[in-house]
């Protein structure tokens, strides 16, 4: 007699596909957050302290990317890269798109927090004989980084959510893997809920991590 | 006038000649000449907008100046003349010169993410390249001097305004500057906290520290200064010994200024 397959049974069958999707989502998000943060730190510094020739390209980059939907950005990289003679995989194209998006946001976060530091801090650094670089490293950035932490966590979770858009260019991240599993067993509600739960787990882990760091670096 | 002092055997520690400074079209210093001997305490007074804080800030180049010359201990500060052209010193040289002066600010400007002790040791470790134990010992010595040794591990947010200002003075003085600059260091303090900061400065003056002050505390200026400089509209209007200057002002502007001041 035919037995109705249970959800747990189907989950067991799909475990490898879903695990692979989960890992892909984590990987491309982590890569984008990491590279985007590096770009953003640099961009924020240039936007705050750079001369006009440094600020201009970053201002253009930030305004352009922030004013464009991530979806369009991912598609643009995916289709434009080969047209420009750059052969990259869908995963790479997606990671580049997310990185550009993350970098533009972090640039503005860093700029905002650096500009919020009272001018007297840099002057006090100068007054004891610190060079600009030393002031930056020992006085300004330690204060700015404490400021950006909550907003940076927020941006990072946005990147994880935006990584679902990579399904459109055929990257088998968690959402696309889930859709493929559903196409096989038609358990739409169960598997979408499960995917949602996994995304929540990733973001909640980032939030917990952020809160831990915030607690550790909090000033009395 | 004090210009005759420069002719004596000891060269001036600080000499300012024809200092001009403008913000865009607004000229705030219109040719200032001032010289200070080692161990002297000179106080700049004048109404707000007269240029006294700007003058002080030019000495350690927190403000750029467009004309004139500042020499500290025989060295040109900020700019030097090279074949008739005015050249700004490279940042490294400027940073070294800034370390020769100490500065205390109206708003204290302690580093909020560092403890009182770390505020004082930062310059010693990174600018003076002192070994850590030596820097800590020196910082503790100065924190004790300003009466805050037991608060060395407190952060600025945990200290009162007067305590923060005393830490800030310790931070500046621990660098062993040849000249201390005090920019209205009591103006942001509650009246009952002013005394503790002034007594620290007075103690330093008695030790022979060379100091250039901007203050509105006239009684304090009277007691502590060797020379008072009255500034008016970007120029030095009158200068002299406190007693002479306060009791027998020559210029009408100074007489007017003193009339409106409470001692």
Short mmCIF file of C-alpha atoms in Angstrom, two decimals:
data_model
loop_
_atom_site.label_atom_id
_atom_site.label_comp_id
_atom_site.label_asym_id
_atom_site.label_seq_id
_atom_site.Cartn_x
_atom_site.Cartn_y
_atom_site.Cartn_z
CA UNK A 1 0.00 0.00 0.00
CA UNK A 2 1.27 3.49 -0.93
CA UNK A 3 2.27 5.53 2.10
CA UNK A 4 2.14 9.33 2.12
CA UNK A 5 5.76 10.47 2.54
CA UNK A 6 6.35 12.52 5.69
CA UNK A 7 8.05 15.92 5.63
CA UNK A 8 10.93 14.61 7.73
CA UNK A 9 11.44 11.81 5.25
CA UNK A 10 11.56 14.28 2.37
CA UNK A 11 13.90 16.50 4.34
CA UNK A 12 16.23 13.55 4.83
CA UNK A 13 16.25 12.89 1.07
CA UNK A 14 16.89 16.58 0.33
CA UNK A 15 19.47 17.07 3.08
CA UNK A 16 22.49 17.28 0.84
CA UNK A 17 20.91 19.68 -1.63
CA UNK A 18 19.72 21.93 1.16
CA UNK A 19 23.00 21.78 3.05
CA UNK A 20 24.82 22.70 -0.16
CA UNK A 21 22.46 25.62 -0.67
CA UNK A 22 22.89 26.71 2.91
CA UNK A 23 26.69 26.66 2.56
CA UNK A 24 26.56 28.58 -0.72
CA UNK A 25 24.37 31.26 0.87
CA UNK A 26 26.72 31.55 3.83
CA UNK A 27 29.81 31.60 1.62
CA UNK A 28 28.71 34.27 -0.80
CA UNK A 29 27.25 36.40 2.00
CA UNK A 30 30.39 36.09 4.11
CA UNK A 31 32.59 36.89 1.12
CA UNK A 32 30.51 39.94 0.22
CA UNK A 33 30.38 41.19 3.81
CA UNK A 34 34.12 40.73 4.26
CA UNK A 35 35.21 42.33 0.98
CA UNK A 36 32.45 44.95 1.18
CA UNK A 37 33.60 45.94 4.67
CA UNK A 38 37.20 46.34 3.50
CA UNK A 39 36.05 48.49 0.55
CA UNK A 40 33.70 50.40 2.85
CA UNK A 41 36.35 51.14 5.45
CA UNK A 42 38.61 52.51 2.76
CA UNK A 43 35.75 54.35 1.06
CA UNK A 44 34.61 55.90 4.34
CA UNK A 45 38.12 57.13 5.11
CA UNK A 46 38.55 58.63 1.65
CA UNK A 47 35.10 60.25 1.72
CA UNK A 48 35.89 61.81 5.10
CA UNK A 49 39.54 62.79 4.83
CA UNK A 50 40.43 62.47 1.14
CA UNK A 51 40.99 65.30 -1.29
CA UNK A 52 38.54 66.00 -4.07
CA UNK A 53 40.17 63.53 -6.50
CA UNK A 54 39.86 60.77 -3.94
CA UNK A 55 36.36 61.70 -2.89
CA UNK A 56 34.91 62.10 -6.38
CA UNK A 57 35.19 58.46 -7.57
CA UNK A 58 33.96 57.10 -4.23
CA UNK A 59 31.08 59.58 -4.11
CA UNK A 60 30.07 58.45 -7.61
CA UNK A 61 30.40 54.78 -6.69
CA UNK A 62 28.42 55.12 -3.45
CA UNK A 63 25.63 57.22 -4.94
CA UNK A 64 25.31 55.04 -8.03
CA UNK A 65 25.27 51.71 -6.22
CA UNK A 66 23.06 52.83 -3.37
CA UNK A 67 20.55 54.20 -5.84
CA UNK A 68 20.32 50.90 -7.71
CA UNK A 69 18.33 47.81 -6.62
CA UNK A 70 20.62 44.92 -5.63
CA UNK A 71 18.70 42.77 -8.07
CA UNK A 72 19.65 45.03 -10.98
CA UNK A 73 23.21 45.13 -9.71
CA UNK A 74 23.53 41.34 -9.64
CA UNK A 75 22.05 41.01 -13.13
CA UNK A 76 24.28 43.79 -14.41
CA UNK A 77 27.46 42.11 -13.19
CA UNK A 78 26.32 38.73 -14.45
CA UNK A 79 25.56 39.95 -18.00
CA UNK A 80 28.04 42.78 -18.32
CA UNK A 81 31.15 40.98 -17.11
CA UNK A 82 31.30 38.54 -20.06
CA UNK A 83 30.45 41.40 -22.43
CA UNK A 84 33.52 43.19 -21.10
CA UNK A 85 35.60 40.07 -21.67
CA UNK A 86 35.63 38.91 -18.05
CA UNK A 87 34.68 35.26 -17.78
CA UNK A 88 33.22 34.68 -14.34
CA UNK A 89 30.91 32.08 -12.86
CA UNK A 90 27.42 32.92 -11.66
CA UNK A 91 28.63 32.59 -8.06
CA UNK A 92 31.47 35.03 -8.69
CA UNK A 93 29.17 37.49 -10.44
CA UNK A 94 26.74 37.30 -7.55
CA UNK A 95 29.46 37.75 -4.96
CA UNK A 96 30.84 40.78 -6.85
CA UNK A 97 27.38 42.33 -7.04
CA UNK A 98 26.75 41.85 -3.32
CA UNK A 99 30.24 43.10 -2.48
CA UNK A 100 29.70 46.33 -4.43
CA UNK A 101 26.37 46.80 -2.66
CA UNK A 102 27.85 46.11 0.78
CA UNK A 103 30.88 48.35 0.13
CA UNK A 104 28.73 51.33 -0.78
CA UNK A 105 26.65 51.00 2.37
CA UNK A 106 29.60 50.47 4.69
CA UNK A 107 31.36 53.49 3.10
CA UNK A 108 28.52 55.72 4.18
CA UNK A 109 28.30 54.13 7.64
CA UNK A 110 32.02 54.67 8.21
CA UNK A 111 31.91 58.22 6.86
CA UNK A 112 28.98 59.06 9.10
CA UNK A 113 30.61 57.71 12.23
CA UNK A 114 33.96 59.40 11.53
CA UNK A 115 32.25 62.72 10.93
CA UNK A 116 30.31 62.34 14.17
CA UNK A 117 33.53 62.32 16.22
CA UNK A 118 34.09 65.78 17.69
CA UNK A 119 36.84 67.77 15.96
CA UNK A 120 38.62 68.16 19.28
CA UNK A 121 39.59 64.48 19.24
CA UNK A 122 41.80 64.87 16.17
CA UNK A 123 43.16 68.13 17.58
CA UNK A 124 44.01 66.47 20.89
CA UNK A 125 45.83 63.74 18.96
CA UNK A 126 47.76 66.35 16.97
CA UNK A 127 48.52 68.31 20.13
CA UNK A 128 50.40 65.39 21.70
CA UNK A 129 52.37 64.94 18.49
CA UNK A 130 50.53 62.05 16.82
CA UNK A 131 50.73 61.99 13.04
CA UNK A 132 47.44 61.77 11.16
CA UNK A 133 47.86 58.02 10.69
CA UNK A 134 48.50 57.52 14.38
CA UNK A 135 45.50 59.66 15.30
CA UNK A 136 43.42 57.59 12.93
CA UNK A 137 44.61 54.28 14.37
CA UNK A 138 44.62 55.10 18.07
CA UNK A 139 42.03 57.82 18.44
CA UNK A 140 39.51 58.06 15.60
CA UNK A 141 38.92 54.52 14.35
CA UNK A 142 38.54 52.92 17.81
CA UNK A 143 35.74 55.39 18.45
CA UNK A 144 34.23 55.11 14.97
CA UNK A 145 34.21 51.31 14.97
CA UNK A 146 32.23 51.23 18.20
CA UNK A 147 29.71 53.52 16.54
CA UNK A 148 29.36 51.55 13.32
CA UNK A 149 28.89 48.15 14.93
CA UNK A 150 25.07 48.14 15.28
CA UNK A 151 24.56 49.58 11.79
CA UNK A 152 27.14 47.24 10.32
CA UNK A 153 25.28 44.23 11.78
CA UNK A 154 22.13 45.56 10.17
CA UNK A 155 23.85 45.89 6.77
CA UNK A 156 25.28 42.40 7.07
CA UNK A 157 21.86 40.86 7.62
CA UNK A 158 20.65 42.80 4.58
CA UNK A 159 23.39 41.16 2.52
CA UNK A 160 22.33 37.68 3.69
CA UNK A 161 18.77 38.44 2.65
CA UNK A 162 19.90 39.94 -0.64
CA UNK A 163 21.89 36.78 -1.41
CA UNK A 164 18.58 35.06 -2.26
CA UNK A 165 18.55 37.16 -5.45
CA UNK A 166 21.43 35.08 -6.72
CA UNK A 167 18.87 32.32 -7.39
CA UNK A 168 17.83 34.32 -10.46
CA UNK A 169 21.23 33.95 -12.12
CA UNK A 170 21.29 30.24 -11.31
CA UNK A 171 23.45 30.14 -8.20
CA UNK A 172 22.22 27.17 -6.17
CA UNK A 173 22.03 29.05 -2.92
CA UNK A 174 19.52 28.15 -0.23
CA UNK A 175 16.44 29.60 -1.93
CA UNK A 176 17.10 28.01 -5.32
CA UNK A 177 17.95 24.66 -3.69
CA UNK A 178 14.69 24.86 -1.78
CA UNK A 179 12.75 25.62 -4.96
CA UNK A 180 14.36 22.63 -6.63
CA UNK A 181 13.41 20.38 -3.74
CA UNK A 182 9.84 21.69 -3.80
CA UNK A 183 9.64 21.01 -7.52
CA UNK A 184 10.26 17.36 -6.68
CA UNK A 185 7.98 16.83 -3.69
CA UNK A 186 5.47 19.73 -3.87
CA UNK A 187 5.75 20.38 -0.12
CA UNK A 188 5.72 24.12 -0.79
CA UNK A 189 4.76 25.52 2.57
CA UNK A 190 6.97 23.23 4.66
CA UNK A 191 10.16 23.76 2.70
CA UNK A 192 9.76 27.51 2.22
CA UNK A 193 9.17 27.83 5.96
CA UNK A 194 12.23 25.71 6.59
CA UNK A 195 14.35 27.89 4.26
CA UNK A 196 13.04 30.98 6.03
CA UNK A 197 14.01 29.42 9.33
CA UNK A 198 17.56 28.75 8.10
CA UNK A 199 17.96 32.35 6.90
CA UNK A 200 16.76 33.48 10.30
CA UNK A 201 19.37 31.25 11.95
CA UNK A 202 22.19 32.81 9.88
CA UNK A 203 21.07 36.36 10.65
CA UNK A 204 20.39 35.65 14.28
CA UNK A 205 23.91 34.27 14.61
CA UNK A 206 25.28 37.52 13.11
CA UNK A 207 23.17 39.57 15.50
CA UNK A 208 24.34 37.56 18.51
CA UNK A 209 27.92 37.92 17.42
CA UNK A 210 27.44 41.68 16.98
CA UNK A 211 25.88 41.98 20.42
CA UNK A 212 28.74 40.03 21.98
CA UNK A 213 31.33 42.32 20.38
CA UNK A 214 29.32 45.39 21.38
CA UNK A 215 29.29 44.20 24.97
CA UNK A 216 33.01 43.53 24.96
CA UNK A 217 34.02 46.91 23.57
CA UNK A 218 31.38 48.96 25.42
CA UNK A 219 32.73 51.91 27.38
CA UNK A 220 31.79 52.36 31.01
CA UNK B 1 57.65 96.97 25.85
CA UNK B 2 59.06 93.50 26.16
CA UNK B 3 60.95 93.64 22.87
CA UNK B 4 63.95 94.90 24.75
CA UNK B 5 64.05 91.56 26.60
CA UNK B 6 64.96 89.72 23.40
CA UNK B 7 68.14 91.73 23.21
CA UNK B 8 69.41 90.22 26.46
CA UNK B 9 71.71 87.20 26.56
CA UNK B 10 69.06 84.45 26.69
CA UNK B 11 67.23 84.01 23.40
CA UNK B 12 63.43 83.92 23.59
CA UNK B 13 61.85 80.46 23.89
CA UNK B 14 58.94 81.58 21.76
CA UNK B 15 59.07 84.42 19.31
CA UNK B 16 56.25 85.45 17.07
CA UNK B 17 56.83 88.04 14.38
CA UNK B 18 54.25 89.72 12.18
CA UNK B 19 51.73 86.90 12.46
CA UNK B 20 48.85 87.13 10.00
CA UNK B 21 45.92 84.76 9.92
CA UNK B 22 42.68 84.96 7.96
CA UNK B 23 39.63 82.80 7.52
CA UNK B 24 38.83 83.53 3.90
CA UNK B 25 38.38 87.27 3.63
CA UNK B 26 38.20 87.80 7.40
CA UNK B 27 41.55 88.70 8.88
CA UNK B 28 41.64 87.59 12.52
CA UNK B 29 45.32 88.22 13.30
CA UNK B 30 46.68 91.41 11.78
CA UNK B 31 50.38 91.29 12.50
CA UNK B 32 51.11 90.03 16.00
CA UNK B 33 54.57 90.23 17.61
CA UNK B 34 55.18 88.45 20.87
CA UNK B 35 58.15 86.93 22.60
CA UNK B 36 58.39 84.77 25.67
CA UNK B 37 61.35 83.85 27.86
CA UNK B 38 61.82 80.39 29.31
CA UNK B 39 59.98 80.03 32.61
CA UNK B 40 57.63 82.90 31.86
CA UNK B 41 53.89 82.82 32.25
CA UNK B 42 52.12 84.96 29.69
CA UNK B 43 48.36 85.42 29.67
CA UNK B 44 46.35 86.60 26.69
CA UNK B 45 43.24 88.57 27.55
CA UNK B 46 40.70 90.40 25.47
CA UNK B 47 37.07 90.26 24.44
CA UNK B 48 35.83 87.32 22.39
CA UNK B 49 36.79 87.55 18.76
CA UNK B 50 39.96 89.46 19.55
CA UNK B 51 42.09 86.59 18.24
CA UNK B 52 43.64 85.28 21.46
CA UNK B 53 42.58 81.62 21.03
CA UNK B 54 43.55 81.73 17.36
CA UNK B 55 46.99 83.05 18.30
CA UNK B 56 47.42 80.23 20.80
CA UNK B 57 46.33 77.64 18.24
CA UNK B 58 48.75 78.98 15.64
CA UNK B 59 51.65 78.23 17.99
CA UNK B 60 51.12 74.47 17.65
CA UNK B 61 49.68 74.76 14.17
CA UNK B 62 46.15 73.69 14.96
CA UNK B 63 45.49 76.78 12.84
CA UNK B 64 47.43 77.52 9.69
CA UNK B 65 48.74 81.07 9.36
CA UNK B 66 49.30 82.96 6.14
CA UNK B 67 52.04 85.37 7.10
CA UNK B 68 54.73 85.95 9.66
CA UNK B 69 56.95 83.63 11.58
CA UNK B 70 56.74 81.56 14.75
CA UNK B 71 59.94 80.26 16.30
CA UNK B 72 60.01 77.90 19.24
CA UNK B 73 63.33 77.09 20.83
CA UNK B 74 65.11 78.35 17.72
CA UNK B 75 63.06 76.29 15.27
CA UNK B 76 60.59 77.57 12.72
CA UNK B 77 57.09 76.27 13.39
CA UNK B 78 54.90 75.25 10.48
CA UNK B 79 56.69 76.96 7.63
CA UNK B 80 60.14 77.93 6.62
CA UNK B 81 61.51 80.20 3.94
CA UNK B 82 63.41 78.47 1.17
CA UNK B 83 64.83 80.75 -1.52
CA UNK B 84 62.17 83.34 -0.95
CA UNK B 85 59.32 80.83 -0.99
CA UNK B 86 57.24 79.90 2.01
CA UNK B 87 57.25 76.11 2.39
CA UNK B 88 55.04 74.16 4.76
CA UNK B 89 56.94 71.57 6.74
CA UNK B 90 56.16 67.92 6.08
CA UNK B 91 53.59 66.39 8.42
CA UNK B 92 56.18 64.40 10.34
CA UNK B 93 58.16 67.52 11.22
CA UNK B 94 54.99 69.33 12.20
CA UNK B 95 54.03 66.43 14.46
CA UNK B 96 57.48 66.58 16.10
CA UNK B 97 57.12 70.31 16.66
CA UNK B 98 53.65 69.86 18.10
CA UNK B 99 55.10 67.41 20.62
CA UNK B 100 57.35 70.25 21.84
CA UNK B 101 54.28 72.11 23.03
CA UNK B 102 51.56 70.76 25.28
CA UNK B 103 48.01 71.92 24.98
CA UNK B 104 44.99 71.84 27.27
CA UNK B 105 41.65 72.58 25.66
CA UNK B 106 38.47 74.24 26.80
CA UNK B 107 36.54 71.00 26.18
CA UNK B 108 39.28 68.76 27.68
CA UNK B 109 39.20 66.48 24.60
CA UNK B 110 40.21 63.38 26.50
CA UNK B 111 40.02 60.19 24.44
CA UNK B 112 36.77 58.63 25.68
CA UNK B 113 37.75 55.06 24.77
CA UNK B 114 40.92 55.13 26.88
CA UNK B 115 41.32 55.13 30.65
CA UNK B 116 42.89 58.11 32.42
CA UNK B 117 46.21 56.27 32.48
CA UNK B 118 46.00 55.26 28.80
CA UNK B 119 45.16 58.86 27.86
CA UNK B 120 48.45 59.93 29.40
CA UNK B 121 50.56 57.04 28.12
CA UNK B 122 49.39 57.18 24.47
CA UNK B 123 51.73 60.01 23.49
CA UNK B 124 54.57 58.61 25.56
CA UNK B 125 54.32 55.22 23.85
CA UNK B 126 53.58 56.27 20.28
CA UNK B 127 55.34 59.63 19.97
CA UNK B 128 58.17 59.33 22.48
CA UNK B 129 58.50 55.57 21.84
CA UNK B 130 59.02 55.03 25.56
CA UNK B 131 59.06 51.45 26.91
CA UNK B 132 55.71 50.57 28.47
CA UNK B 133 56.78 50.31 32.12
CA UNK B 134 58.60 53.63 31.88
CA UNK B 135 55.57 55.31 30.28
CA UNK B 136 53.22 53.93 32.93
CA UNK B 137 55.51 55.06 35.75
CA UNK B 138 55.76 58.56 34.30
CA UNK B 139 52.02 58.77 33.68
CA UNK B 140 51.32 57.66 37.23
CA UNK B 141 53.71 60.30 38.53
CA UNK B 142 51.79 63.02 36.71
CA UNK B 143 48.39 61.63 37.64
CA UNK B 144 49.51 61.72 41.25
CA UNK B 145 50.65 65.28 40.77
CA UNK B 146 47.18 66.32 39.60
CA UNK B 147 45.64 64.30 42.43
CA UNK B 148 44.09 61.54 40.34
CA UNK B 149 46.33 58.53 40.79
CA UNK B 150 43.56 56.48 42.38
CA UNK B 151 41.36 57.21 39.33
CA UNK B 152 43.91 56.00 36.81
CA UNK B 153 41.71 53.20 35.54
CA UNK B 154 38.58 55.33 35.25
CA UNK B 155 37.36 56.33 31.83
CA UNK B 156 36.66 60.00 30.99
CA UNK B 157 32.92 59.34 31.19
CA UNK B 158 33.35 58.35 34.83
CA UNK B 159 35.18 61.55 35.81
CA UNK B 160 33.87 65.02 36.64
CA UNK B 161 34.72 67.94 34.38
CA UNK B 162 37.42 69.17 36.72
CA UNK B 163 38.96 65.71 36.97
CA UNK B 164 38.89 65.31 33.19
CA UNK B 165 40.65 68.63 32.77
CA UNK B 166 43.32 67.61 35.26
CA UNK B 167 43.90 64.34 33.38
CA UNK B 168 44.12 66.36 30.16
CA UNK B 169 46.76 68.60 31.74
CA UNK B 170 48.67 65.53 32.93
CA UNK B 171 48.46 64.09 29.40
CA UNK B 172 50.00 67.24 27.94
CA UNK B 173 52.63 67.82 30.60
CA UNK B 174 53.85 64.21 30.71
CA UNK B 175 55.23 64.76 27.21
CA UNK B 176 57.71 67.17 28.79
CA UNK B 177 56.91 70.08 26.47
CA UNK B 178 59.04 73.22 26.48
CA UNK B 179 55.88 75.31 26.34
CA UNK B 180 52.38 74.67 27.70
CA UNK B 181 49.35 76.22 26.03
CA UNK B 182 46.13 76.59 28.03
CA UNK B 183 43.07 77.53 26.03
CA UNK B 184 40.31 78.73 28.36
CA UNK B 185 40.66 75.55 30.36
CA UNK B 186 38.13 76.52 33.02
CA UNK B 187 35.44 78.01 30.78
CA UNK B 188 33.49 74.75 30.44
CA UNK B 189 33.64 73.89 34.13
CA UNK B 190 31.08 74.34 36.89
CA UNK B 191 32.17 77.21 39.14
CA UNK B 192 33.01 74.92 42.07
CA UNK B 193 35.39 72.87 39.88
CA UNK B 194 37.39 75.82 38.58
CA UNK B 195 39.56 76.06 41.68
CA UNK B 196 41.01 72.54 41.47
CA UNK B 197 42.17 73.09 37.89
CA UNK B 198 43.60 76.54 38.55
CA UNK B 199 45.59 75.28 41.52
CA UNK B 200 47.18 72.59 39.29
CA UNK B 201 48.21 75.27 36.79
CA UNK B 202 49.49 77.50 39.56
CA UNK B 203 51.63 74.65 40.88
CA UNK B 204 53.13 74.15 37.42
CA UNK B 205 53.88 77.87 37.15
CA UNK B 206 55.67 77.76 40.48
CA UNK B 207 57.78 74.87 39.15
CA UNK B 208 58.98 77.14 36.37
CA UNK B 209 56.92 75.75 33.49
CA UNK B 210 56.73 78.14 30.53
CA UNK B 211 53.07 78.77 29.85
CA UNK B 212 50.94 80.72 27.43
CA UNK B 213 47.37 81.03 28.64
CA UNK B 214 44.07 82.30 27.40
CA UNK B 215 41.69 82.84 30.28
CA UNK B 216 38.79 84.88 31.53
CA UNK B 217 39.80 84.32 35.15
CA UNK B 218 41.32 87.75 35.71
CA UNK B 219 42.24 87.31 39.35
CA UNK B 220 44.09 84.13 38.45
CA UNK B 221 45.82 85.83 35.51
CA UNK B 222 46.84 88.65 37.81
CA UNK B 223 48.35 86.29 40.36
CA UNK B 224 50.08 83.82 38.09
CA UNK B 225 51.34 85.84 35.10
CA UNK B 226 54.66 87.53 34.51
CA UNK B 227 53.16 89.36 31.60
CA UNK B 228 49.65 90.12 30.42
CA UNK B 229 48.90 90.69 26.77
CA UNK B 230 45.71 92.52 25.89
CA UNK B 231 44.45 91.75 22.41
CA UNK B 232 41.95 93.78 20.48
CA UNK B 233 40.67 93.11 16.95
CA UNK B 234 43.55 90.88 15.92
CA UNK B 235 46.31 93.06 17.30
CA UNK B 236 48.18 93.38 20.57
CA UNK B 237 46.87 96.59 22.03
CA UNK B 238 48.91 96.66 25.19
CA UNK B 239 51.15 94.38 27.19
CA UNK B 240 53.03 94.53 30.44
CA UNK B 241 53.33 93.39 34.01
CA UNK B 242 49.92 92.47 35.49
CA UNK B 243 50.00 95.08 38.22
CA UNK B 244 50.91 97.87 35.86
CA UNK B 245 48.49 96.76 33.18
CA UNK B 246 45.50 96.25 35.44
CA UNK B 247 46.04 99.31 37.58
CA UNK B 248 47.26 101.82 35.02
CA UNK B 249 45.93 100.83 31.59
CA UNK B 250 47.27 103.12 28.89
CA UNK B 251 44.83 102.44 26.08
CA UNK B 252 41.19 103.42 26.21
CA UNK B 253 40.13 99.96 24.92
CA UNK B 254 41.86 98.17 27.80
CA UNK B 255 40.42 100.57 30.35
CA UNK B 256 36.99 99.91 28.87
CA UNK B 257 37.59 96.14 28.89
CA UNK B 258 38.74 96.12 32.51
CA UNK B 259 35.74 98.18 33.58
CA UNK B 260 33.42 95.40 32.45
CA UNK B 261 35.38 92.61 34.15
CA UNK B 262 34.64 91.34 37.62
CA UNK B 263 37.64 90.30 39.68
#
